[in-house]
């Protein structure tokens, strides 16, 4: 055995068999290295190829198919091999017929020999030739090559039926002693990618060639994508009044199409008939919810041996459908039979309750047959019958202002909205308020646009600090319509310079006791006073209220309003007291003040006393002792005199009558509290008097008229 030492010297051993094996391996390796280029020189080269698959039907949008290409390597390689592929258009167009495959690398691992590429098609419904595209191979690597042809072809087979071809009827007015052209429209049911042709020829009907038209035979060609074309036939005019005439055009021998409607009728309308005119109409619109017929007349200039017809339709003017009338759409025809001269067209007009200008619409004639239109438009005038709205102006009240100017805003309006523009003029006029002092004079005009109902006029108000009467002036508004109506608004300026400190007090006195008498009336007088004069009016309401006296038995109920003119401080209220002969107690009532204006109430209630002066059946009277005793009470009071004496007669019981003699004395002045004030409202002291009473009994038939005192009561 040979081995190498670390110093590089070969040495032998006893491993001879192992050495022989190693030498054999080295010999074999050398032989392979020498023979490998020779073997390579004789092996087949690696090549790429792609097949052309069978054609695929394109399908419709959403249901299109696909074409699958197979890319092959001539034999398996011991190493990785690649090739690039991409699609290319031929007669098929990318995006329209197929989805393009951009340059893509196919990688063949060792041992692989085939790869597939799928191309998605785009379906359509257009008749067209079969189309194609290719899958190109480029840039082979890994020792492979691409021999010609370096592509595969994909064929898209069209599956769409050819379009159908049709011809439409046509008509034309012949023109007197002149030629004209009648155009017939020939159409394909859909576009085609192929060239389509079809032959056509005229044939006589009631119209004959060459007297009425020129006979023609021809062919029409549709280029790819074209769907309609016109053919024309020459029409020969004349001056004979005759019926309309017809001939036909027939299609034949189509290529790349089939015939659907192959015959069309050409109508030659006679233009030698009478003139056709239409006249307008005028109607009143009526109220809302009603309708009125406007009838227009269509007339011929002469009788015709044939029916004469004309198309008509309505058109909006200032009147609009469907609000103002029912529209007549295009396509309606009026026929005037042979031998007649007149026909009518009716338009339904709708009423409303809106003021507006008169409105109009038109009826237009077109497409005459058997005559010539000389007046094509008839006007329908709708006369408005709704009243013009009246102008109104609204009163307003405002504070004058102290030191700061104010402004009055007056609303001016119409009683109802109008559909037309209305104009009104306005101007201010003095009242107790004067222009230039209390307000700024204003004048001008207002325009109410259609649908508007209100406008505002602003008037500056002058401010001051003087206590004065409330003042007023007016705004006069006049509409400029044919009515010339006028509205007046009053502007009231409230003086706001009266402060609480400057406000005077109102008081009412108690009435002096009144003897009722036996009949008729006697006035009880109450004095109402202001404690200071004022430079403006003061008012207060007064009214009687019953006490022990009632109305209408004892007095006449009275109420009203007292007015103090500037500077006045005293007014009188008179209440009629009724006389009678009844023996009764003295009784009372009150007069109350309320609702003061420009003043405040200091004493709001006055007491009225009715003194009974009737004797009893036995001529009993208050004895002098009783009078003296009661008078003594008056003299002993702090007041200089009594407010009055009242004698109250009671009923007679067992021959004895009770007599109450009362003295009303001025109330003592005491400090009031909230509690005592509350009690005073329900007691006699609210009359500002205090009562002292003595009670006596008088026997019927007493010769000496002596009176026995039975008791007394203290002041209440």
XYZ file of C-alpha atoms in Angstrom:
716
model
C 0.000 0.000 0.000
C 1.176 3.467 -1.014
C 0.720 6.352 1.295
C 2.192 9.688 1.700
C 3.958 10.782 4.842
C 3.687 14.179 6.265
C 7.138 14.983 4.850
C 6.021 14.007 1.326
C 7.894 10.683 1.061
C 5.878 7.747 -0.319
C 6.095 4.616 1.697
C 4.889 1.021 1.234
C 2.722 -1.122 3.402
C 0.854 -4.320 3.414
C -2.306 -2.903 1.839
C -1.741 -4.091 -1.722
C -5.373 -5.023 -2.469
C -6.629 -1.608 -1.429
C -4.023 0.064 -3.591
C -5.035 -1.929 -6.634
C -8.636 -0.825 -6.194
C -7.699 2.810 -6.023
C -5.638 2.562 -9.152
C -8.538 0.970 -11.026
C -10.843 3.831 -10.096
C -8.343 6.398 -11.302
C -7.988 4.586 -14.636
C -11.762 4.510 -15.186
C -12.112 8.192 -14.409
C -9.466 9.115 -16.880
C -11.121 7.065 -19.557
C -14.471 8.832 -19.002
C -12.853 12.219 -19.160
C -11.228 11.395 -22.444
C -14.338 9.834 -24.057
C -17.074 12.448 -22.872
C -16.459 15.111 -25.564
C -16.666 12.420 -28.192
C -20.061 11.243 -26.865
C -21.345 14.801 -26.759
C -20.423 15.430 -30.298
C -22.694 12.601 -31.431
C -25.866 13.414 -29.129
C -29.051 15.379 -30.563
C -29.285 19.121 -29.517
C -32.016 20.341 -27.097
C -34.774 22.375 -28.883
C -38.018 24.136 -27.923
C -41.250 24.031 -29.983
C -44.919 25.018 -29.561
C -47.914 23.425 -31.277
C -50.843 25.149 -33.007
C -53.945 23.875 -31.203
C -57.289 23.272 -32.864
C -59.521 26.336 -33.378
C -61.858 27.322 -30.523
C -65.341 28.894 -30.852
C -65.246 32.451 -29.452
C -68.594 32.411 -27.579
C -70.621 35.406 -26.386
C -69.700 38.046 -23.803
C -69.328 36.305 -20.468
C -69.203 32.810 -21.948
C -66.015 32.946 -24.054
C -63.640 29.950 -24.206
C -59.840 29.710 -24.131
C -56.990 28.310 -26.243
C -54.283 26.114 -24.611
C -50.783 26.023 -26.146
C -48.234 23.234 -25.307
C -44.543 24.253 -25.207
C -42.225 21.220 -25.579
C -38.522 20.468 -24.956
C -37.132 17.954 -27.429
C -35.807 15.717 -24.592
C -35.205 15.812 -20.885
C -32.197 17.821 -19.848
C -29.864 17.157 -16.998
C -29.954 20.761 -16.060
C -32.566 23.622 -15.755
C -33.670 25.084 -19.089
C -35.876 28.206 -19.686
C -37.710 29.872 -22.553
C -39.771 33.123 -22.775
C -43.302 33.208 -24.289
C -45.734 36.030 -25.286
C -48.807 36.475 -27.508
C -48.890 38.489 -30.733
C -51.887 39.630 -32.828
C -52.443 38.426 -36.381
C -56.079 39.098 -37.446
C -57.380 38.896 -33.874
C -56.990 42.025 -31.768
C -55.726 42.012 -28.213
C -58.396 43.023 -25.656
C -61.154 42.829 -28.312
C -60.706 39.170 -29.266
C -58.336 37.723 -26.633
C -56.467 38.748 -23.492
C -52.773 39.164 -24.279
C -50.072 37.157 -22.436
C -47.129 39.447 -21.649
C -43.574 38.146 -21.882
C -43.350 35.281 -19.379
C -40.501 32.856 -18.584
C -41.234 29.116 -18.570
C -38.744 27.122 -16.453
C -38.111 23.419 -17.209
C -36.525 21.580 -14.288
C -34.210 18.597 -15.069
C -36.370 15.858 -16.507
C -39.348 18.157 -17.587
C -40.252 18.295 -21.293
C -43.690 20.090 -21.514
C -45.401 23.224 -20.249
C -48.880 24.672 -21.152
C -49.940 28.292 -21.711
C -53.691 29.220 -21.600
C -54.999 32.299 -23.469
C -58.504 33.560 -22.520
C -60.738 34.626 -25.420
C -63.141 37.624 -25.519
C -66.620 36.698 -26.800
C -68.867 38.974 -28.882
C -72.054 38.893 -30.959
C -70.591 40.349 -34.136
C -70.602 38.351 -37.330
C -66.996 38.329 -38.493
C -64.358 36.085 -40.160
C -62.384 33.593 -38.112
C -59.399 35.306 -36.485
C -55.974 34.259 -35.229
C -53.047 35.209 -33.020
C -49.701 33.512 -32.129
C -47.768 32.426 -29.062
C -44.101 33.404 -29.649
C -41.035 31.619 -28.136
C -37.850 33.629 -27.384
C -34.710 33.628 -25.244
C -34.010 29.906 -24.691
C -31.339 29.140 -22.014
C -29.558 26.110 -20.548
C -28.171 24.924 -23.876
C -31.535 24.767 -25.663
C -32.371 26.439 -28.970
C -35.588 27.517 -30.774
C -35.635 26.305 -34.354
C -38.177 27.834 -36.782
C -41.080 28.266 -36.549
C -40.716 29.923 -33.188
C -44.494 30.270 -32.613
C -47.824 28.442 -32.469
C -51.042 29.815 -34.005
C -54.352 30.082 -32.117
C -57.523 30.261 -34.265
C -60.752 31.908 -32.975
C -63.751 30.454 -34.788
C -66.652 32.947 -35.134
C -70.021 31.538 -34.033
C -72.281 34.601 -34.628
C -75.081 34.484 -37.215
C -75.115 37.102 -39.970
C -77.302 40.232 -39.399
C -80.705 40.703 -40.994
C -81.427 43.538 -43.394
C -84.690 45.534 -43.535
C -86.125 48.467 -45.472
C -88.603 51.009 -43.990
C -91.550 52.773 -45.623
C -91.112 56.349 -46.779
C -93.200 59.285 -47.968
C -92.734 62.698 -49.547
C -94.850 65.530 -50.901
C -94.587 65.533 -54.642
C -93.863 69.243 -55.392
C -95.811 70.801 -58.276
C -94.037 70.542 -61.668
C -90.746 69.691 -59.952
C -88.786 66.636 -58.933
C -87.922 65.596 -55.400
C -86.210 62.660 -53.722
C -87.849 60.041 -51.520
C -85.386 58.438 -49.098
C -85.802 54.841 -47.911
C -83.806 53.676 -44.888
C -82.142 50.244 -45.143
C -80.852 48.883 -41.823
C -78.882 45.925 -40.448
C -80.104 44.313 -37.240
C -76.584 44.707 -35.822
C -73.115 45.681 -36.926
C -71.084 43.166 -38.892
C -67.333 42.836 -39.310
C -67.948 41.652 -42.847
C -68.959 43.636 -45.890
C -72.704 43.258 -46.481
C -74.420 43.894 -49.819
C -78.042 43.740 -50.936
C -79.812 44.568 -54.188
C -82.982 46.693 -54.409
C -85.503 47.584 -57.122
C -88.649 49.715 -57.460
C -92.035 48.453 -58.655
C -95.271 50.253 -59.606
C -98.264 50.498 -57.348
C -100.887 53.235 -57.767
C -97.908 55.374 -58.723
C -96.374 54.444 -62.073
C -92.988 55.072 -63.620
C -92.000 57.298 -65.300
C -95.083 59.532 -64.767
C -94.877 59.598 -60.970
C -91.350 58.389 -60.152
C -88.155 57.104 -61.821
C -87.807 53.336 -61.813
C -84.494 52.228 -60.283
C -82.506 48.979 -59.765
C -79.309 49.097 -57.729
C -77.151 47.553 -54.995
C -76.178 48.975 -51.616
C -73.007 48.041 -49.716
C -72.492 48.150 -45.945
C -68.865 48.482 -44.900
C -67.871 46.661 -41.688
C -69.440 48.438 -38.688
C -72.090 50.323 -40.698
C -75.671 49.556 -39.633
C -77.910 51.830 -41.776
C -77.925 53.678 -45.094
C -80.455 55.507 -47.249
C -81.377 54.932 -50.850
C -83.305 57.547 -52.841
C -85.926 57.399 -55.570
C -86.691 60.439 -57.723
C -90.320 61.643 -57.538
C -91.952 63.485 -60.447
C -94.372 66.284 -59.427
C -97.531 67.545 -61.162
C -100.363 70.027 -60.648
C -103.249 67.576 -60.596
C -105.376 67.346 -57.416
C -105.378 63.615 -56.874
C -105.182 61.025 -54.183
C -101.860 60.041 -52.706
C -100.071 57.334 -54.727
C -97.710 54.514 -53.815
C -94.979 52.272 -55.249
C -92.712 49.651 -53.631
C -89.003 48.991 -53.181
C -87.929 45.339 -52.804
C -84.623 43.929 -51.474
C -82.919 40.822 -52.898
C -79.669 38.797 -53.103
C -78.032 39.732 -49.786
C -74.440 38.725 -48.989
C -73.281 38.128 -45.404
C -76.846 38.926 -44.251
C -80.410 37.645 -44.488
C -83.531 39.624 -45.378
C -85.992 40.307 -42.575
C -88.299 43.022 -44.044
C -87.651 43.063 -47.760
C -90.420 45.343 -49.103
C -91.180 48.988 -48.348
C -93.979 51.257 -49.570
C -93.219 54.707 -50.886
C -96.136 57.197 -50.595
C -96.277 60.233 -52.854
C -98.402 62.834 -51.086
C -100.303 65.067 -53.425
C -99.606 68.772 -52.918
C -102.216 70.096 -55.264
C -105.052 69.980 -52.731
C -106.697 72.976 -51.006
C -105.045 75.243 -48.441
C -105.327 74.274 -44.759
C -105.689 76.956 -42.051
C -106.347 76.930 -38.309
C -107.967 79.723 -36.297
C -107.550 80.337 -32.564
C -110.070 80.417 -29.722
C -110.646 82.382 -26.498
C -112.156 80.909 -23.329
C -112.683 82.016 -19.720
C -110.779 79.680 -17.417
C -113.466 79.201 -14.729
C -113.118 78.204 -11.090
C -110.844 75.584 -9.627
C -112.112 72.060 -10.265
C -113.906 72.982 -13.502
C -112.826 72.574 -17.131
C -113.755 74.422 -20.305
C -113.356 73.292 -23.922
C -111.500 75.611 -26.289
C -112.527 74.644 -29.856
C -110.260 75.588 -32.768
C -111.422 75.444 -36.383
C -109.364 73.873 -39.177
C -110.669 74.933 -42.594
C -109.906 74.040 -46.232
C -109.594 76.661 -48.928
C -111.724 74.536 -51.291
C -113.609 71.266 -51.360
C -111.329 68.315 -52.156
C -112.263 65.092 -53.943
C -110.226 63.171 -51.366
C -109.845 63.113 -47.603
C -107.545 65.812 -46.297
C -105.684 65.176 -43.044
C -103.164 66.987 -40.914
C -101.181 66.157 -37.756
C -101.547 68.459 -34.744
C -100.182 68.914 -31.226
C -100.339 71.526 -28.474
C -97.372 73.576 -27.258
C -96.973 75.605 -24.050
C -97.047 79.367 -24.153
C -97.577 81.331 -20.946
C -100.086 78.566 -20.144
C -98.472 75.250 -19.210
C -99.719 71.680 -19.173
C -100.997 69.966 -17.145
C -101.728 72.863 -14.738
C -103.603 75.082 -17.179
C -104.753 72.639 -19.879
C -104.521 69.021 -21.013
C -101.707 68.626 -23.536
C -102.303 66.937 -26.887
C -99.178 64.940 -27.797
C -97.661 64.763 -31.279
C -99.027 62.077 -33.553
C -102.699 63.024 -33.434
C -104.318 63.573 -36.846
C -107.424 65.440 -37.933
C -109.154 64.178 -41.071
C -111.577 66.306 -43.095
C -113.573 63.889 -45.277
C -113.793 64.413 -49.048
C -116.430 67.000 -49.928
C -116.258 68.803 -46.522
C -114.552 72.067 -45.664
C -114.154 72.198 -41.854
C -112.813 70.140 -38.952
C -112.346 71.057 -35.264
C -109.741 70.455 -32.572
C -110.757 70.617 -28.875
C -108.381 71.592 -26.050
C -109.495 71.076 -22.421
C -108.713 74.163 -20.301
C -108.532 73.868 -16.475
C -109.878 76.544 -14.130
C -108.281 77.869 -10.941
C -108.851 80.481 -8.252
C -105.530 82.290 -8.643
C -105.307 85.845 -9.908
C -102.964 85.888 -12.890
C -102.466 87.434 -16.286
C -104.332 86.026 -19.275
C -102.444 83.011 -20.627
C -102.059 81.338 -23.976
C -101.020 78.126 -25.681
C -100.758 77.093 -29.315
C -101.999 74.241 -31.512
C -99.589 73.512 -34.363
C -100.417 71.733 -37.639
C -97.852 69.545 -39.419
C -97.598 66.747 -42.026
C -100.577 67.579 -44.276
C -102.006 64.985 -46.606
C -104.203 66.084 -49.511
C -103.658 69.801 -48.886
C -101.156 72.510 -48.086
C -100.823 74.232 -44.698
C -100.956 78.003 -45.057
C -101.689 78.902 -41.394
C -100.022 76.344 -39.157
C -100.595 77.794 -35.659
C -103.797 78.502 -33.762
C -103.610 80.352 -30.422
C -105.850 79.549 -27.459
C -106.238 82.544 -25.104
C -107.278 81.725 -21.537
C -108.935 84.766 -19.967
C -108.427 84.993 -16.202
C -111.664 85.545 -14.247
C -110.242 85.690 -10.709
C -110.416 88.981 -8.765
C -107.251 90.941 -8.225
C -106.227 90.653 -4.560
C -106.701 93.687 -2.340
C -103.850 95.396 -0.573
C -103.949 95.341 3.249
C -101.842 97.103 5.879
C -101.626 96.096 9.540
C -101.627 98.463 12.529
C -98.612 98.421 14.794
C -97.768 99.810 18.236
C -94.318 100.526 19.632
C -92.565 102.397 22.422
C -91.210 105.801 21.565
C -87.802 105.217 23.157
C -85.805 107.493 25.415
C -82.646 108.868 23.876
C -82.389 105.946 21.442
C -84.261 106.118 18.152
C -86.688 103.302 17.398
C -88.293 102.155 14.154
C -91.803 100.989 13.305
C -92.162 98.026 10.948
C -95.487 97.945 9.133
C -96.510 94.779 7.318
C -98.230 95.363 3.973
C -99.812 92.377 2.243
C -102.241 91.031 -0.301
C -105.488 89.289 0.595
C -104.430 86.374 -1.641
C -101.302 85.488 -3.580
C -101.192 86.385 -7.262
C -99.389 84.747 -10.162
C -98.493 88.111 -11.593
C -96.384 90.967 -10.293
C -98.413 93.653 -8.495
C -97.239 97.111 -7.446
C -98.448 99.360 -4.606
C -97.414 102.855 -3.512
C -97.267 104.106 0.077
C -96.867 107.349 2.025
C -97.046 108.408 5.666
C -99.628 110.947 6.898
C -99.599 112.951 10.138
C -102.007 112.280 12.960
C -101.255 113.427 16.492
C -97.670 112.495 15.638
C -95.920 114.950 13.345
C -93.428 114.096 10.611
C -89.976 115.498 11.285
C -90.640 115.609 15.032
C -92.072 112.272 16.038
C -91.202 110.165 12.968
C -89.458 110.409 9.580
C -91.771 110.898 6.607
C -91.679 107.956 4.187
C -93.002 107.235 0.670
C -92.229 104.784 -2.090
C -93.462 101.721 -3.956
C -93.680 98.004 -3.248
C -93.469 95.225 -5.866
C -95.130 91.913 -5.027
C -93.527 89.274 -7.234
C -95.668 86.308 -8.338
C -96.500 84.243 -5.258
C -95.449 86.912 -2.717
C -98.035 88.046 -0.161
C -96.226 90.364 2.261
C -93.784 93.274 2.301
C -92.452 95.387 5.180
C -92.135 99.185 5.376
C -89.726 100.518 8.023
C -90.325 104.006 9.493
C -87.768 105.651 11.844
C -89.307 107.014 15.089
C -87.955 110.073 16.958
C -87.075 109.668 20.631
C -87.502 112.294 23.427
C -87.768 112.473 27.208
C -90.943 114.588 27.529
C -93.995 113.160 29.297
C -96.717 113.433 26.671
C -99.753 111.745 25.235
C -99.397 108.606 23.132
C -99.326 109.696 19.493
C -100.177 108.161 16.176
C -99.820 108.607 12.448
C -100.837 106.490 9.469
C -99.337 104.695 6.485
C -101.578 104.867 3.416
C -101.010 102.118 0.816
C -102.627 102.246 -2.636
C -102.367 99.441 -5.190
C -101.674 100.459 -8.773
C -103.891 97.822 -10.346
C -107.098 98.781 -12.081
C -108.937 98.636 -8.727
C -106.905 101.427 -7.108
C -107.837 100.150 -3.657
C -106.342 101.784 -0.544
C -105.402 100.382 2.857
C -104.485 102.403 5.949
C -102.326 101.221 8.855
C -102.216 103.180 12.112
C -98.859 103.421 13.847
C -99.274 104.185 17.572
C -96.272 105.577 19.446
C -96.493 104.854 23.166
C -94.813 107.462 25.380
C -92.408 105.736 27.755
C -91.180 108.799 29.671
C -93.607 108.526 32.604
C -91.467 107.077 35.416
C -92.897 105.508 38.585
C -91.750 108.533 40.581
C -93.662 110.899 38.292
C -96.842 108.801 38.218
C -99.714 110.533 40.127
C -101.988 108.800 42.676
C -105.745 108.354 42.306
C -108.142 108.331 45.275
C -111.905 108.182 45.678
C -113.687 109.806 48.635
C -116.560 108.316 50.630
C -119.931 109.599 49.594
C -121.920 111.850 51.972
C -124.899 110.024 53.527
C -127.985 110.460 51.375
C -131.572 110.465 52.652
C -133.437 108.228 50.325
C -136.738 110.089 50.204
C -140.107 108.517 49.499
C -139.765 108.323 45.682
C -137.565 109.265 42.755
C -133.793 109.302 42.985
C -131.194 111.328 44.804
C -127.555 111.323 43.688
C -124.825 110.169 46.019
C -121.632 111.959 44.980
C -118.101 110.558 45.184
C -115.043 112.649 44.396
C -112.112 111.107 42.482
C -108.857 113.062 42.747
C -105.370 113.041 41.254
C -102.783 114.145 43.745
C -100.888 115.994 40.980
C -101.719 117.219 37.478
C -100.245 115.386 34.475
C -99.463 116.486 30.918
C -101.230 113.463 29.462
C -104.621 111.840 29.787
C -105.393 109.719 32.830
C -108.221 107.201 32.836
C -109.699 104.945 35.477
C -112.649 102.581 35.471
C -115.274 102.753 38.236
C -118.186 100.511 39.235
C -120.669 100.211 42.118
C -120.807 97.130 44.313
C -123.676 96.216 46.677
C -123.285 96.144 50.435
C -126.355 96.044 52.680
C -127.917 98.136 49.907
C -128.614 96.289 46.678
C -129.317 97.235 43.086
C -131.813 97.895 41.637
C -133.895 98.030 44.867
C -131.898 100.709 46.685
C -129.646 102.314 44.035
C -128.929 102.155 40.333
C -125.797 100.168 39.494
C -123.345 102.483 37.792
C -120.057 101.938 35.962
C -117.909 103.746 33.448
C -114.544 105.335 32.754
C -113.351 108.693 34.063
C -110.945 110.617 31.833
C -108.716 113.350 33.234
C -107.511 115.636 30.480
C -103.994 117.062 30.869
C -103.960 119.364 33.910
C -107.304 118.148 35.357
C -107.229 116.674 38.904
C -110.874 116.258 40.051
C -113.803 114.198 38.710
C -117.159 113.271 40.252
C -119.027 109.958 40.211
C -122.793 110.193 40.816
C -124.844 107.180 41.898
C -128.677 107.524 41.828
C -130.219 106.427 45.178
C -133.854 105.304 44.987
C -136.488 106.568 47.436
C -139.140 104.361 49.069
C -141.576 104.299 52.008
C -140.345 101.100 53.578
C -139.289 101.130 57.175
C -135.809 99.645 57.025
C -132.340 99.966 58.362
C -129.899 102.464 56.938
C -127.720 100.630 54.430
C -124.591 101.076 52.324
C -122.838 100.281 49.032
C -119.369 101.037 47.572
C -117.833 102.537 44.444
C -114.583 100.870 43.378
C -111.865 102.129 41.046
C -109.856 99.816 38.750
C -107.635 99.713 35.657
C -105.905 103.054 36.065
C -103.964 104.343 33.065
C -101.063 106.763 33.584
C -101.775 106.729 37.335
C -101.803 104.336 40.258
C -104.511 103.705 42.854
C -103.987 105.089 46.331
C -107.576 104.708 47.671
C -109.682 102.548 45.408
C -112.978 102.266 47.386
C -115.550 104.887 48.440
C -118.412 104.102 50.866
C -121.936 105.281 50.121
C -124.529 105.465 52.985
C -128.274 105.497 52.369
C -130.219 106.990 55.358
C -133.742 105.615 55.750
C -136.242 108.373 56.553
C -139.495 106.375 56.746
C -141.737 106.321 60.035
C -143.354 103.125 61.287
C -147.069 102.371 61.297
C -147.318 103.598 64.883
C -145.216 106.631 63.970
C -142.370 105.459 66.104
C -139.227 107.508 65.772
C -135.816 107.609 67.315
C -136.299 109.379 70.630
C -134.217 112.372 71.426
C -132.406 110.474 74.127
C -131.068 108.044 71.579
C -129.996 110.815 69.234
C -128.343 112.726 72.032
C -126.596 109.638 73.306
C -125.259 108.843 69.867
C -124.310 112.437 69.214
C -122.451 112.403 72.481
C -120.353 109.579 71.075
C -119.536 111.778 68.118
C -118.561 114.684 70.369
C -116.374 112.474 72.457
C -114.484 111.152 69.416
C -111.212 112.608 68.278
C -112.900 113.823 65.123
C -114.561 117.222 64.913
C -117.742 115.689 63.463
C -119.366 112.394 62.765
C -119.350 110.882 59.348
C -123.041 110.196 59.803
C -125.838 108.705 61.896
C -127.712 105.609 60.812
C -130.975 104.436 62.309
C -131.767 100.781 61.803
C -135.329 99.667 62.554
C -135.848 96.120 63.575
C -138.979 93.984 63.468
C -141.815 94.467 66.009
C -141.961 91.549 68.447
C -144.694 91.451 71.147
C -145.325 95.155 70.739
C -141.638 96.105 71.095
C -139.331 97.257 68.261
C -135.565 97.162 68.417
C -133.887 100.335 67.185
C -130.124 100.522 66.416
C -128.626 103.990 66.223
C -125.144 103.939 64.720
C -122.509 106.633 64.525
C -119.768 106.285 61.874
C -116.632 107.977 63.093
C -113.366 108.513 61.188
C -111.023 105.602 61.794
C -108.198 106.031 64.226
C -104.772 106.215 62.653
C -102.731 103.199 63.640
C -99.547 101.678 62.389
C -100.409 98.931 59.984
C -98.707 95.615 59.620
C -99.066 92.944 57.023
C -101.307 91.000 59.434
C -103.582 93.920 60.303
C -103.790 94.945 56.659
C -105.030 91.467 55.826
C -107.696 91.599 58.538
C -108.796 95.043 57.464
C -109.803 93.758 54.090
C -112.640 91.761 55.652
C -113.783 94.229 58.313
C -115.703 97.479 58.407
C -112.492 99.385 59.042
C -111.645 99.024 55.346
C -114.194 101.824 54.875
C -111.826 104.020 56.841
C -114.650 104.483 59.463
C -115.307 102.931 62.828
C -118.748 102.110 64.054
C -120.282 103.033 67.446
C -123.721 101.598 68.119
C -126.466 102.137 70.707
C -129.502 99.878 70.813
C -132.915 100.942 72.143
C -136.308 99.298 72.518
C -139.492 101.248 71.867
C -142.883 99.949 72.962
C -145.729 100.294 70.544
C -148.297 102.853 71.694
C -146.109 104.367 74.422
C -147.739 107.732 75.259
C -144.651 109.276 76.631
C -142.471 107.844 73.778
C -139.975 106.825 76.384
C -137.183 104.712 75.201
C -135.499 102.158 77.324
C -131.887 101.662 76.564
C -131.155 97.977 76.292
C -127.471 97.874 75.597
C -124.531 99.102 73.551
C -121.647 97.784 71.547
C -118.126 99.005 71.292
C -116.511 100.234 68.124
C -115.719 97.543 65.593
